[in-house]
Short mmCIF file of C-alpha atoms and ligand atoms in Angstrom, two decimals:
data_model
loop_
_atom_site.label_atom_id
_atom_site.label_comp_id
_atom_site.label_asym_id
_atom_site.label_seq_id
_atom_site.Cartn_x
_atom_site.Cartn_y
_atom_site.Cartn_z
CA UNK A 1 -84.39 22.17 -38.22
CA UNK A 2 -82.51 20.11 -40.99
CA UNK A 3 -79.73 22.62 -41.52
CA UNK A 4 -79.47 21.18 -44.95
CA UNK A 5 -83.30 21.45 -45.79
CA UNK A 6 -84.18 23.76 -48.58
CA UNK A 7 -86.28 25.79 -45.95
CA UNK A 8 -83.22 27.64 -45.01
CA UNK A 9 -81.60 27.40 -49.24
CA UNK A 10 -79.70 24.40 -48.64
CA UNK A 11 -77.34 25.61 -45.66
CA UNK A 12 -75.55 23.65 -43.12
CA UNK A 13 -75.05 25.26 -39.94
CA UNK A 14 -75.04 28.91 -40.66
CA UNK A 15 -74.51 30.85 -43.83
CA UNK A 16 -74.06 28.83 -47.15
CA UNK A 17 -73.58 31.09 -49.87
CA UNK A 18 -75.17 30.21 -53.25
CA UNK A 19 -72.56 28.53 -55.64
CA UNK A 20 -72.46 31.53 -57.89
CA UNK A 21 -70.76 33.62 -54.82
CA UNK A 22 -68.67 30.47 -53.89
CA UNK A 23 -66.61 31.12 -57.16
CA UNK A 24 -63.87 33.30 -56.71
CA UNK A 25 -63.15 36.01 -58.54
CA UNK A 26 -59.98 36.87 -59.63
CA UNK A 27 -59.66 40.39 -58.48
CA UNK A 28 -57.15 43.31 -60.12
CA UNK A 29 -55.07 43.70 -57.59
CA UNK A 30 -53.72 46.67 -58.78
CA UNK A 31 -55.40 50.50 -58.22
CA UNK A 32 -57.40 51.32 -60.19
CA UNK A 33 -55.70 53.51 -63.31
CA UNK A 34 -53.45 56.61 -62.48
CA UNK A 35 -54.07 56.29 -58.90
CA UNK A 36 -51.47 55.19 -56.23
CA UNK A 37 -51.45 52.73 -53.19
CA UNK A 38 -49.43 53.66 -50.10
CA UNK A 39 -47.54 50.90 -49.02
CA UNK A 40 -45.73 51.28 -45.39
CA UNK A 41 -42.46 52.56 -47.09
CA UNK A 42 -44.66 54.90 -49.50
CA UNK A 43 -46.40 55.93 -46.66
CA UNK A 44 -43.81 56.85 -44.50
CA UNK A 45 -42.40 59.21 -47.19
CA UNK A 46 -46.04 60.54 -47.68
CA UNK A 47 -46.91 61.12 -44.12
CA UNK A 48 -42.84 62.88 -43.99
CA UNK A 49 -44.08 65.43 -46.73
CA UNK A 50 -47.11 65.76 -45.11
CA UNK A 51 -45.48 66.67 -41.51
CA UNK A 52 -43.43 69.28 -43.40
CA UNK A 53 -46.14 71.13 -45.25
CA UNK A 54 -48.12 71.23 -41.51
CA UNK A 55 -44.57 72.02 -39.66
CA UNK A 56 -44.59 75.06 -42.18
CA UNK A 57 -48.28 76.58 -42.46
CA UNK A 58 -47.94 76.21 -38.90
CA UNK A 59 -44.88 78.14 -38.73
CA UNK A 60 -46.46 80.94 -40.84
CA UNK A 61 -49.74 80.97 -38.45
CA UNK A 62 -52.18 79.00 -40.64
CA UNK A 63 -55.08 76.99 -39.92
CA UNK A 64 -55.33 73.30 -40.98
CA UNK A 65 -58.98 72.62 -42.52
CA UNK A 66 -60.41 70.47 -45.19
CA UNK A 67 -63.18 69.66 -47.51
CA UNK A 68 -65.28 66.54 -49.23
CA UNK A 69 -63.51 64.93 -52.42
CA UNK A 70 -66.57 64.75 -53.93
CA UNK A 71 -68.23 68.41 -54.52
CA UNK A 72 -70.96 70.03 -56.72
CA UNK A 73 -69.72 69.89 -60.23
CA UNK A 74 -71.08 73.91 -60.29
CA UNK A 75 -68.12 74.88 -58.18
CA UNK A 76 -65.35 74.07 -60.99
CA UNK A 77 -67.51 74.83 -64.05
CA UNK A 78 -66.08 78.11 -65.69
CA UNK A 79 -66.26 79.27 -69.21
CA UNK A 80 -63.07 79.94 -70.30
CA UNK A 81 -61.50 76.47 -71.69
CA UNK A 82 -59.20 75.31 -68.85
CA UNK A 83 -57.51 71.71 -69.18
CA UNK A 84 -58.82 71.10 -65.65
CA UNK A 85 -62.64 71.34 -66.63
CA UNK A 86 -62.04 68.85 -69.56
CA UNK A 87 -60.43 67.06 -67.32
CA UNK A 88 -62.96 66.92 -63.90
CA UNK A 89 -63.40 63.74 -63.25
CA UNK A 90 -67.76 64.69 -62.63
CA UNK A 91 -70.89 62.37 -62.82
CA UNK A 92 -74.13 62.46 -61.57
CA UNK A 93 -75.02 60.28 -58.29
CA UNK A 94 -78.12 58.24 -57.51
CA UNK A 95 -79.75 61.35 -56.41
CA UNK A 96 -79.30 63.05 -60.11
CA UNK A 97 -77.07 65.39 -59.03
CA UNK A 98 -74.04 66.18 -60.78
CA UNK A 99 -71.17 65.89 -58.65
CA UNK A 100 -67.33 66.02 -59.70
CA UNK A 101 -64.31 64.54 -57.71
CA UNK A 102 -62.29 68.06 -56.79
CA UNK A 103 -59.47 69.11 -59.60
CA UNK A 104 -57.93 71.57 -56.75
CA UNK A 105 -58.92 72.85 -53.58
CA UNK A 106 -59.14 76.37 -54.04
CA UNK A 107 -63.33 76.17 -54.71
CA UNK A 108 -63.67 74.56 -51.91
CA UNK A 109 -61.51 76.82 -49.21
CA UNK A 110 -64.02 79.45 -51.42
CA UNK A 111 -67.59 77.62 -50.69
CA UNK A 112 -66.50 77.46 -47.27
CA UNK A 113 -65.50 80.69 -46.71
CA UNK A 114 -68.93 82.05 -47.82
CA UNK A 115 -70.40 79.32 -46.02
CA UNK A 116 -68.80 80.82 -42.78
CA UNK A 117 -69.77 83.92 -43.94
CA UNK A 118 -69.64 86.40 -40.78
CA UNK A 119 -69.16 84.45 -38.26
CA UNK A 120 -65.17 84.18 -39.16
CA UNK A 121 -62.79 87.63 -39.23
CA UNK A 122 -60.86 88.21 -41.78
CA UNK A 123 -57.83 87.72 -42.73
CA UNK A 124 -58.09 84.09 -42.72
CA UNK A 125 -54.74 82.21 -43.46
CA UNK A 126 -56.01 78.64 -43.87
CA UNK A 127 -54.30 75.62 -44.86
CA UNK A 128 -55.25 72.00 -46.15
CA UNK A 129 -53.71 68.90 -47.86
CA UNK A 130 -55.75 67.05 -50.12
CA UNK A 131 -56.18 64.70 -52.85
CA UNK A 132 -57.16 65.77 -55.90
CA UNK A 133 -58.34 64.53 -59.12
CA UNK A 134 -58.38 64.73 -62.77
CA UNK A 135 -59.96 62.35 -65.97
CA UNK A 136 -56.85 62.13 -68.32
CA UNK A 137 -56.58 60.03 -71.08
CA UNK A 138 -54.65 57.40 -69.87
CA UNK A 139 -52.50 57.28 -73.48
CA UNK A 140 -50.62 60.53 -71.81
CA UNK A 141 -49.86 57.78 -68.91
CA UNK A 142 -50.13 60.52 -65.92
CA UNK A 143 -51.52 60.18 -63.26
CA UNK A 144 -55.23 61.11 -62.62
CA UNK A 145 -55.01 61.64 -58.66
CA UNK A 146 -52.62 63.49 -56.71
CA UNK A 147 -52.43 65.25 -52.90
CA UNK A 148 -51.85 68.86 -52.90
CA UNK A 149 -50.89 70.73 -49.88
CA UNK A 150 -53.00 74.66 -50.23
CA UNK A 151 -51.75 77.59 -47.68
CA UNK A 152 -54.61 80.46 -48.68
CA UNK A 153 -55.08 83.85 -47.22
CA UNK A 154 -58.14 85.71 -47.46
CA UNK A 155 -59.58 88.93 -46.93
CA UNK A 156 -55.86 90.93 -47.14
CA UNK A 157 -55.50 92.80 -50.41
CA UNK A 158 -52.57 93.88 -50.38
CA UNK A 159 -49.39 92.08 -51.86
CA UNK A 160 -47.86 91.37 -48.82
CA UNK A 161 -50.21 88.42 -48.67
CA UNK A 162 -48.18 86.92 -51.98
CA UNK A 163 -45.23 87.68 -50.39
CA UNK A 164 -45.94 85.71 -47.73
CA UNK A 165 -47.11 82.62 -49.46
CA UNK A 166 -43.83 82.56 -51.06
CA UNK A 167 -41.94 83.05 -48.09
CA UNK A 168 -43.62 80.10 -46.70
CA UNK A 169 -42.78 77.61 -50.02
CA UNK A 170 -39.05 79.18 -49.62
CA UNK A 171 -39.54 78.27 -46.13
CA UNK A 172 -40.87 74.29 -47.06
CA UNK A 173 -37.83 74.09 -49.51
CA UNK A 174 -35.16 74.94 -46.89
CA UNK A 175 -36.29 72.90 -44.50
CA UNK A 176 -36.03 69.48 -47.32
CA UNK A 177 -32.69 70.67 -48.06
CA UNK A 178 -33.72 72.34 -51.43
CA UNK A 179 -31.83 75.86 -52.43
CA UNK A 180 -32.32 78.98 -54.83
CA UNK A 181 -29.58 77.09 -56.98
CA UNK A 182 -31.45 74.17 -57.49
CA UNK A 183 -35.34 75.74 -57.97
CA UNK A 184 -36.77 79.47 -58.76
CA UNK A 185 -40.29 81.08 -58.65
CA UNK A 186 -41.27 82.95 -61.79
CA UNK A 187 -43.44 86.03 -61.05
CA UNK A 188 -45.77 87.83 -62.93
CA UNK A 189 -49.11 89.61 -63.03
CA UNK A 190 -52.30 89.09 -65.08
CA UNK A 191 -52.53 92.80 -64.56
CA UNK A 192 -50.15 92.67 -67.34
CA UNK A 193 -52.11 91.04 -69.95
CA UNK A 194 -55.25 93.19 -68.53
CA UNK A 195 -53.24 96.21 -69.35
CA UNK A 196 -52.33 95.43 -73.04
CA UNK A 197 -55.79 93.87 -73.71
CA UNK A 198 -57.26 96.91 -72.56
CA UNK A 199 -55.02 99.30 -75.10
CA UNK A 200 -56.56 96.74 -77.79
CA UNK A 201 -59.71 97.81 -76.47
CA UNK A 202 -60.23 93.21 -76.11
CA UNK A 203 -63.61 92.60 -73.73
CA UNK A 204 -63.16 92.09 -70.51
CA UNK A 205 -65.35 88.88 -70.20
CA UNK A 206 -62.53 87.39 -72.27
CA UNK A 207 -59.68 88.02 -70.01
CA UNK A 208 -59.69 84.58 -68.43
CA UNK A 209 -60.16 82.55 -72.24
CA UNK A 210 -57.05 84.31 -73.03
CA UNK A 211 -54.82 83.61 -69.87
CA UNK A 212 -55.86 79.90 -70.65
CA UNK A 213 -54.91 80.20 -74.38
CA UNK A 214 -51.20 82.03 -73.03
CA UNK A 215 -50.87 79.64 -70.48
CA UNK A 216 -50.04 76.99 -73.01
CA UNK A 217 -47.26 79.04 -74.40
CA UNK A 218 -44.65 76.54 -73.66
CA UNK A 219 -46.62 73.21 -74.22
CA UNK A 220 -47.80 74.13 -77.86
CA UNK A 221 -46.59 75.48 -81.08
CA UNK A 222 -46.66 79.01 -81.25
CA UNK A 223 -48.65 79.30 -84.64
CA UNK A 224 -51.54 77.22 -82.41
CA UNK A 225 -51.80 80.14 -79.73
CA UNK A 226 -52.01 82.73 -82.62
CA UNK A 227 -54.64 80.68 -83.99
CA UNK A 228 -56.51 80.11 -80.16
CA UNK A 229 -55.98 83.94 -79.71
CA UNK A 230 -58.07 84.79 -82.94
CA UNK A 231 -60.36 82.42 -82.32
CA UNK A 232 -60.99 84.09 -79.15
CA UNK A 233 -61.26 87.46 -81.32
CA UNK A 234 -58.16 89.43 -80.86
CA UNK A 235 -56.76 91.24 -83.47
CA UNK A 236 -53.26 89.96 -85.61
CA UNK A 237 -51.92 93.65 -84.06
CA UNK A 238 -52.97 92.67 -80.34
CA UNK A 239 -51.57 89.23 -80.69
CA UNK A 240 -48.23 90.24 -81.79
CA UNK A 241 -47.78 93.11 -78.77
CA UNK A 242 -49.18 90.68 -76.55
CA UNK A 243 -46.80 88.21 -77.55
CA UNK A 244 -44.05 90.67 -77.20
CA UNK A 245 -44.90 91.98 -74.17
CA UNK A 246 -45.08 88.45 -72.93
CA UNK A 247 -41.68 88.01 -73.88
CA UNK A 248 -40.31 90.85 -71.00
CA UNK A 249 -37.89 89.49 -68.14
CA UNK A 250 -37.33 92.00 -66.35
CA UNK A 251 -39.64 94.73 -64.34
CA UNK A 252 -37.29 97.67 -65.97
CA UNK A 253 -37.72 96.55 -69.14
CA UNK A 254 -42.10 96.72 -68.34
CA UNK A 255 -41.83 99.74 -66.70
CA UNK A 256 -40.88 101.03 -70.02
CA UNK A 257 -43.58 99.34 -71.32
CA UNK A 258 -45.79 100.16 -69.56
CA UNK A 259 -45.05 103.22 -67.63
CA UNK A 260 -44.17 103.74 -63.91
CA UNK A 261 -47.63 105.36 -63.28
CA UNK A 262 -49.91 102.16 -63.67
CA UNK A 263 -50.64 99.84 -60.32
CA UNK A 264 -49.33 97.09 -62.78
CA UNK A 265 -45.55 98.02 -61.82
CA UNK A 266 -46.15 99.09 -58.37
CA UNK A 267 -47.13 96.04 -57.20
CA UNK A 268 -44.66 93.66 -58.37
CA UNK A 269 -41.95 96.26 -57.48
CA UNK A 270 -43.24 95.95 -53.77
CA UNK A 271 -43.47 92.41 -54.11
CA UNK A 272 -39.69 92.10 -55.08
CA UNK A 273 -38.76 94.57 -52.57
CA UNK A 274 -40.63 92.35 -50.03
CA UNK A 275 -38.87 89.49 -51.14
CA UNK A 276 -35.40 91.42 -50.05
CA UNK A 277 -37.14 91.87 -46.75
CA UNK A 278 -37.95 88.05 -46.64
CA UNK A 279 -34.01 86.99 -47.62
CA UNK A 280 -35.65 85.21 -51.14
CA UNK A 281 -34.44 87.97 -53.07
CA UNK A 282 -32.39 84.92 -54.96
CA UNK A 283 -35.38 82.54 -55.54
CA UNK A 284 -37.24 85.21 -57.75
CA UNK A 285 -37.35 86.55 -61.25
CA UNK A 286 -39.93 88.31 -63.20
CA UNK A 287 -41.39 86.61 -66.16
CA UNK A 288 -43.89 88.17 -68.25
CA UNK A 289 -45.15 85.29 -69.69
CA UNK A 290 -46.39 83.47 -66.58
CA UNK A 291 -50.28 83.47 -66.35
CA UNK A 292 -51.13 80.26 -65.03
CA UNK A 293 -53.44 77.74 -65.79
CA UNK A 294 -57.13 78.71 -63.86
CA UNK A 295 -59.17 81.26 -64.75
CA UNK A 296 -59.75 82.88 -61.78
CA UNK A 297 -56.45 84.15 -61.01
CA UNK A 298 -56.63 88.13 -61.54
CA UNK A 299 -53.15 89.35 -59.99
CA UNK A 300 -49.90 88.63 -59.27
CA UNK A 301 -49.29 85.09 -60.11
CA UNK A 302 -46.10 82.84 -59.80
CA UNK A 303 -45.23 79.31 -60.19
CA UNK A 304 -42.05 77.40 -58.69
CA UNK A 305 -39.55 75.45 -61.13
CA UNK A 306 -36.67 73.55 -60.90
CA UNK A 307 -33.74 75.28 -62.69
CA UNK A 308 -32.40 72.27 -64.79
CA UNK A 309 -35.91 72.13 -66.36
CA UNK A 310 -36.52 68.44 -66.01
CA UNK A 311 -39.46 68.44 -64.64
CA UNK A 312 -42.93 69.96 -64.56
CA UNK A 313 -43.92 73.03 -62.44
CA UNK A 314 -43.41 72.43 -58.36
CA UNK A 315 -46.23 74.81 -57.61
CA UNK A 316 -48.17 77.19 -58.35
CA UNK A 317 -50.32 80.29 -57.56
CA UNK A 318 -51.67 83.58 -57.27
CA UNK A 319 -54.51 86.55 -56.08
CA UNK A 320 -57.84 85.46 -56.65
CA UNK A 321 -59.77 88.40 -55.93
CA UNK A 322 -63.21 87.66 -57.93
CA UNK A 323 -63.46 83.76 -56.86
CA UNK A 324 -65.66 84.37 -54.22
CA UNK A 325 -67.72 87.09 -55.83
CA UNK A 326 -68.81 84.89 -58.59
CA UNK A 327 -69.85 82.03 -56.23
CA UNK A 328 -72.20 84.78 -55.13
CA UNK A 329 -69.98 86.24 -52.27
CA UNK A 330 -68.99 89.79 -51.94
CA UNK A 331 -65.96 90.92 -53.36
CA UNK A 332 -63.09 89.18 -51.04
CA UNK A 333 -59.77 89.88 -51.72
CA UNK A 334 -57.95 86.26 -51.54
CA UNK A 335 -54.60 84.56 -53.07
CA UNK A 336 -53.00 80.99 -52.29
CA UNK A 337 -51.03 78.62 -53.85
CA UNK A 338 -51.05 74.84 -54.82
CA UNK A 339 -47.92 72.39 -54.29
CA UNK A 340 -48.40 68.75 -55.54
CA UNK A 341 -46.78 65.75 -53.85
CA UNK A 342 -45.60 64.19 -57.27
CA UNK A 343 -42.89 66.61 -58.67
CA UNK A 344 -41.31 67.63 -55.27
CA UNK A 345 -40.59 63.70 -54.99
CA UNK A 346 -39.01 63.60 -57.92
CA UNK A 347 -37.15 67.02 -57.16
CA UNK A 348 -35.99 65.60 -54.35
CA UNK A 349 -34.67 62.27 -56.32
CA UNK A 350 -33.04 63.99 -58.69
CA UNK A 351 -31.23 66.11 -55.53
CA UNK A 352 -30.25 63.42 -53.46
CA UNK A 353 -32.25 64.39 -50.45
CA UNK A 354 -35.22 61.72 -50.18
CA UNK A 355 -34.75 61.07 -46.08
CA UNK A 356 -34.03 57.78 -45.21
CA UNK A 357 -37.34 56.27 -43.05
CA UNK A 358 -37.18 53.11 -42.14
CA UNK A 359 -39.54 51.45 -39.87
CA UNK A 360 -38.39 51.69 -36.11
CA UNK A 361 -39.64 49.97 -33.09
CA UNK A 362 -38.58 50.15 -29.29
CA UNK A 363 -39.51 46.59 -28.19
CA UNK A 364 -40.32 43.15 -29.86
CA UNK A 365 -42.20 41.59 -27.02
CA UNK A 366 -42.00 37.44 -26.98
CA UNK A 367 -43.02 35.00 -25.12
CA UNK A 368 -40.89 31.76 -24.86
CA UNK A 369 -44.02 29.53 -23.66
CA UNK A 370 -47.87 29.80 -24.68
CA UNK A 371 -48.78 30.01 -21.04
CA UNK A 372 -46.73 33.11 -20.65
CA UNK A 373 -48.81 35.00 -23.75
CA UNK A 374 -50.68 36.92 -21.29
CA UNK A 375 -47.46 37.88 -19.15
CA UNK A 376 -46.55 38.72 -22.56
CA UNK A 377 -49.28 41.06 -22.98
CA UNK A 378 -48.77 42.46 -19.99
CA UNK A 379 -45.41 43.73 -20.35
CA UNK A 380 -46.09 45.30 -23.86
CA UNK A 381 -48.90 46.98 -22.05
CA UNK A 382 -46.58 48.35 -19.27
CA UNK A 383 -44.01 49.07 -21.95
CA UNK A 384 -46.70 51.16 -24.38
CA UNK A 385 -47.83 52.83 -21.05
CA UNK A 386 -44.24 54.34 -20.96
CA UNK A 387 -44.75 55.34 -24.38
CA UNK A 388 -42.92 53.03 -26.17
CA UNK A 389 -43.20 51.19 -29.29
CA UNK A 390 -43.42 47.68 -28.93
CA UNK A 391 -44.44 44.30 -31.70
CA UNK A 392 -45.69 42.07 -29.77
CA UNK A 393 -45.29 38.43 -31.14
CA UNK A 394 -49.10 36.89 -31.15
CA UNK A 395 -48.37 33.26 -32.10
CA UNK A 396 -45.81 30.49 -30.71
CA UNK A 397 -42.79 30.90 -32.66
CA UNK A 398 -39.08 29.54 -32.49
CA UNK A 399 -36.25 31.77 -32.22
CA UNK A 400 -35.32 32.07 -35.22
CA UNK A 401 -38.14 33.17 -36.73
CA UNK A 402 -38.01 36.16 -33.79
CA UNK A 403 -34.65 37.31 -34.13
CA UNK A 404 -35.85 37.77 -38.33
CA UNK A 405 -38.58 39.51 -37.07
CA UNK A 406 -36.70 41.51 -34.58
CA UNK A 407 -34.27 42.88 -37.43
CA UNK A 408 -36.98 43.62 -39.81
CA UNK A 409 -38.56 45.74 -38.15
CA UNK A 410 -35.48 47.34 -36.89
CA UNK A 411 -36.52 46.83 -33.19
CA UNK A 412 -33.94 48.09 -30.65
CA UNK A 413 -34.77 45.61 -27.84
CA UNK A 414 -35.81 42.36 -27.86
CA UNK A 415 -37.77 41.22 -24.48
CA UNK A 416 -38.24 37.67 -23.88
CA UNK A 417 -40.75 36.49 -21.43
CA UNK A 418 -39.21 32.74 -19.98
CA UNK A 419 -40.93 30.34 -17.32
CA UNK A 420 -37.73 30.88 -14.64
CA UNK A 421 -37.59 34.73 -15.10
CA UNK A 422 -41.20 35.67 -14.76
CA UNK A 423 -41.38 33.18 -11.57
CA UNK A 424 -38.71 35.98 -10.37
CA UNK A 425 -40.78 38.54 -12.12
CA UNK A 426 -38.09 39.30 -14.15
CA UNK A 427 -37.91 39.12 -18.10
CA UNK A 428 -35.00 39.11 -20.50
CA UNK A 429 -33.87 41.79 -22.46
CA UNK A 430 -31.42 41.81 -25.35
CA UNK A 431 -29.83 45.25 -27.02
CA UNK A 432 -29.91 44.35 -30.75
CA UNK A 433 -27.54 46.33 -31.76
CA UNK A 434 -24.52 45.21 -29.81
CA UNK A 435 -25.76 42.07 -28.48
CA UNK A 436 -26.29 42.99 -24.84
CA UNK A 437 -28.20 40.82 -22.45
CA UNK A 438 -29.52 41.20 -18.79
CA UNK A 439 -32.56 40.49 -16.77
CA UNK A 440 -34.38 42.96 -15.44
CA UNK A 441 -37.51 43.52 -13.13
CA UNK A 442 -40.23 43.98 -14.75
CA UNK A 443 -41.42 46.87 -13.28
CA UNK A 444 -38.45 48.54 -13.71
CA UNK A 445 -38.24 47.52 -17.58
CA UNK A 446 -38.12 51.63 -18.96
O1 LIG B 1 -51.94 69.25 -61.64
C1 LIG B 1 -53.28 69.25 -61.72
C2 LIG B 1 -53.87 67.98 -61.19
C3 LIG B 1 -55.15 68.01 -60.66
C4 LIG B 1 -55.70 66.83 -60.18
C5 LIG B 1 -54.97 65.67 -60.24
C6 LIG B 1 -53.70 65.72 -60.78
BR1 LIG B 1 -52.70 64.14 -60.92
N1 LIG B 1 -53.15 66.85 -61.25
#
């Protein structure tokens, strides 16, 4: 065959690509906008958070599971105005189905539960990390991805279950080095804004519109929220007691709001007398005016924040009791929490405590001649057997070029494989740290 006959388009000897693919294309090397590559160093600190958020749902008993990215938009549509449905970053796939990248992983940890339906006993304390996404307008410049570690426990209705969720974030910021002086966790209870909505006689079925509308309390001007809170038809009257008694810091000061008789109270009273129990007595403090930002919180909720107010909420939570119902479940009991991996870095910046991780390695592997690259191979086999870590150099390279090498990846030993010494089935060794140097056999190289 004439490779360069137009029977096979003008090839020679195997594939030739039409001119039009020949022309390169200047890629953007960059991600794509408000998303995030993981270089090694990146990575390492990634992978470090990531080891610490397992190392404490572990600690606390919880199961690791996980979900798609992509879901069925249905499972974050909700009525009632939240940032993160304008936000979903949704579309509709080749099959015509509308699909949505997840905002959260709540729905999901939901779905599956029902999904699992009887075969799992309750409680379930599951856990998962995962990234997460949002459309923003990029003139805001945030980011529109971001992982979030979830520790959820299901089926327990009492407010132990919050108490332990806390626990375990107290528990996550100890172990980075993080104290009550330098972050809090402001508590509150929807039951709250139930409870004065209710005296105002305000429908129920607009109970989650309004926690959206109070949940922007600090972000927008006050005269706005009025203005939302009509809109949603409350009353001037309702507004301004809602406002006030959003305004309450302290438990005594809404018992005498609201009375010591309603379940309101009781709860968050057993909640801070839990968190005695726990020893986070210090990291807590009631604040009336935390609702969060998702609709289907219906309980206690609470939110983690770093006391000099730089920065954006750590975390976040709450009890989610009618999540599951409305994705046609029966009524589970359920509350969890979400803790991004964006402000905690920069928490941990602004602290001083971001761990040092450089890249380490046990052995750089060499040989001195390109007959001995199989010896070569040998002995990094032998060595990785032993379990450890070991470059091995895959091309012919001077000295010079391996002792670079050698330091940048912060190997401890450098093992040379030379003519003379593997005759004697020996091989060279060299402690980089102090400079050390022996021979050694090889199969007693440890
Ligand atoms: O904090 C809410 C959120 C959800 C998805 C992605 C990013 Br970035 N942030």
């Amino acid at each position: 065959v004439n490779p360069s006959s137009s029977e096979n388009g003008g090839r020679s000897g195997g594939f030739m690509p039409s001119p039009i693919t020949e022309t390169p294309q200047k890629v953007d090397v960059n991600p794509p906008k408000g998303t995030r590559d993981f270089p090694p160093e990146d990575m390492r600190l990634r992978s470090w958070l990531f080891q610490n958020f397992r190392e404490v749902s572990q600690l606390f008993g919880f199961e690791e599971v996980d979900f798609p990215v992509l879901e069925s938009e249905a499972l974050f549509i909700r009525k009632a105005g939240e940032e993160i449905r304008d936000q979903l970053y949704c579309f509709e796939d080749r099959g015509n189905r509308r699909v949505a990248l997840r905002p959260e992983l709540t729905p999901s940890l939901a779905r599956l539960v029902l999904q699992k339906g009887k075969s799992v006993s309750l409680p379930l304390k599951w856990f998962a990390i995962g990234q997460c996404w949002r459309y923003e307008r990029m003139t805001r410049g945030r980011r529109r991805e971001h992982y979030q570690w979830n520790m959820d426990i299901i089926g327990v209705p009492e407010v132990t279950a919050e108490a332990e969720l806390i626990s375990a974030i107290v528990t996550f910021f100890k172990k980075l080095g993080i104290t009550e002086a330098d972050v809090g966790f402001r508590v509150s209870s929807r039951k709250v804004l139930q409870e004065v909505l209710r005296c105002y006689n305000v429908p129920e079925e607009l109970f989650g519109r309004v926690c959206i509308v109070i949940d922007k309390l600090e972000k927008i001007p006050l005269d706005e929220i009025k203005k939302e809170l009509k809109s949603v038809g409350m009353s001037d009257e309702a507004i301004e007691e809602l406002l006030e008694v959003l305004s309450i810091k302290s438990l005594a000061k809404l018992e005498e709001r609201l009375g010591t008789s309603g379940q309101v109270v009781g709860e968050l009273k057993q909640l801070f007398a839990l968190a005695e129990k726990f020893g986070y007595s210090e990291w807590i403090q009631f604040d009336a005016s935390i609702v969060r930002g998702l609709a289907y919180y219906t309980g206690i909720v609470f939110e983690g924040f770093d006391r000099q107010g730089k920065l954006r909420a750590i975390c976040g939570g709450g009890r989610y009791d009618r999540l599951l119902s409305t994705f046609g479940g029966d009524d589970i009991p359920a509350c969890g929490f979400g803790f991004g991996d964006a402000v905690i870095v920069e928490l941990l910046k602004e602290k001083n405590l971001l761990p040092e991780l450089g890249l380490e390695v046990d052995n750089i592997v060499c040989s001195l001649d390109p007959e001995l690259q199989g010896a070569a191979a040998l002995v990094a086999s032998t060595l990785r057997g032993k379990g450890q870590s070991v470059d091995l150099v895959l091309e012919s390279k001077p000295m010079k070029w391996v002792f670079k090498r050698a330091a940048r990846i912060n190997s401890r030993r450098l093992i040379l494989i030379g003519k003379s010494e593997w005759e004697r089935s020996t091989v060279a060794v060299k402690i980089l740290s102090t400079g050390e140097q022996y021979e050694v056999k090889v199969d007693e190289l440890d």
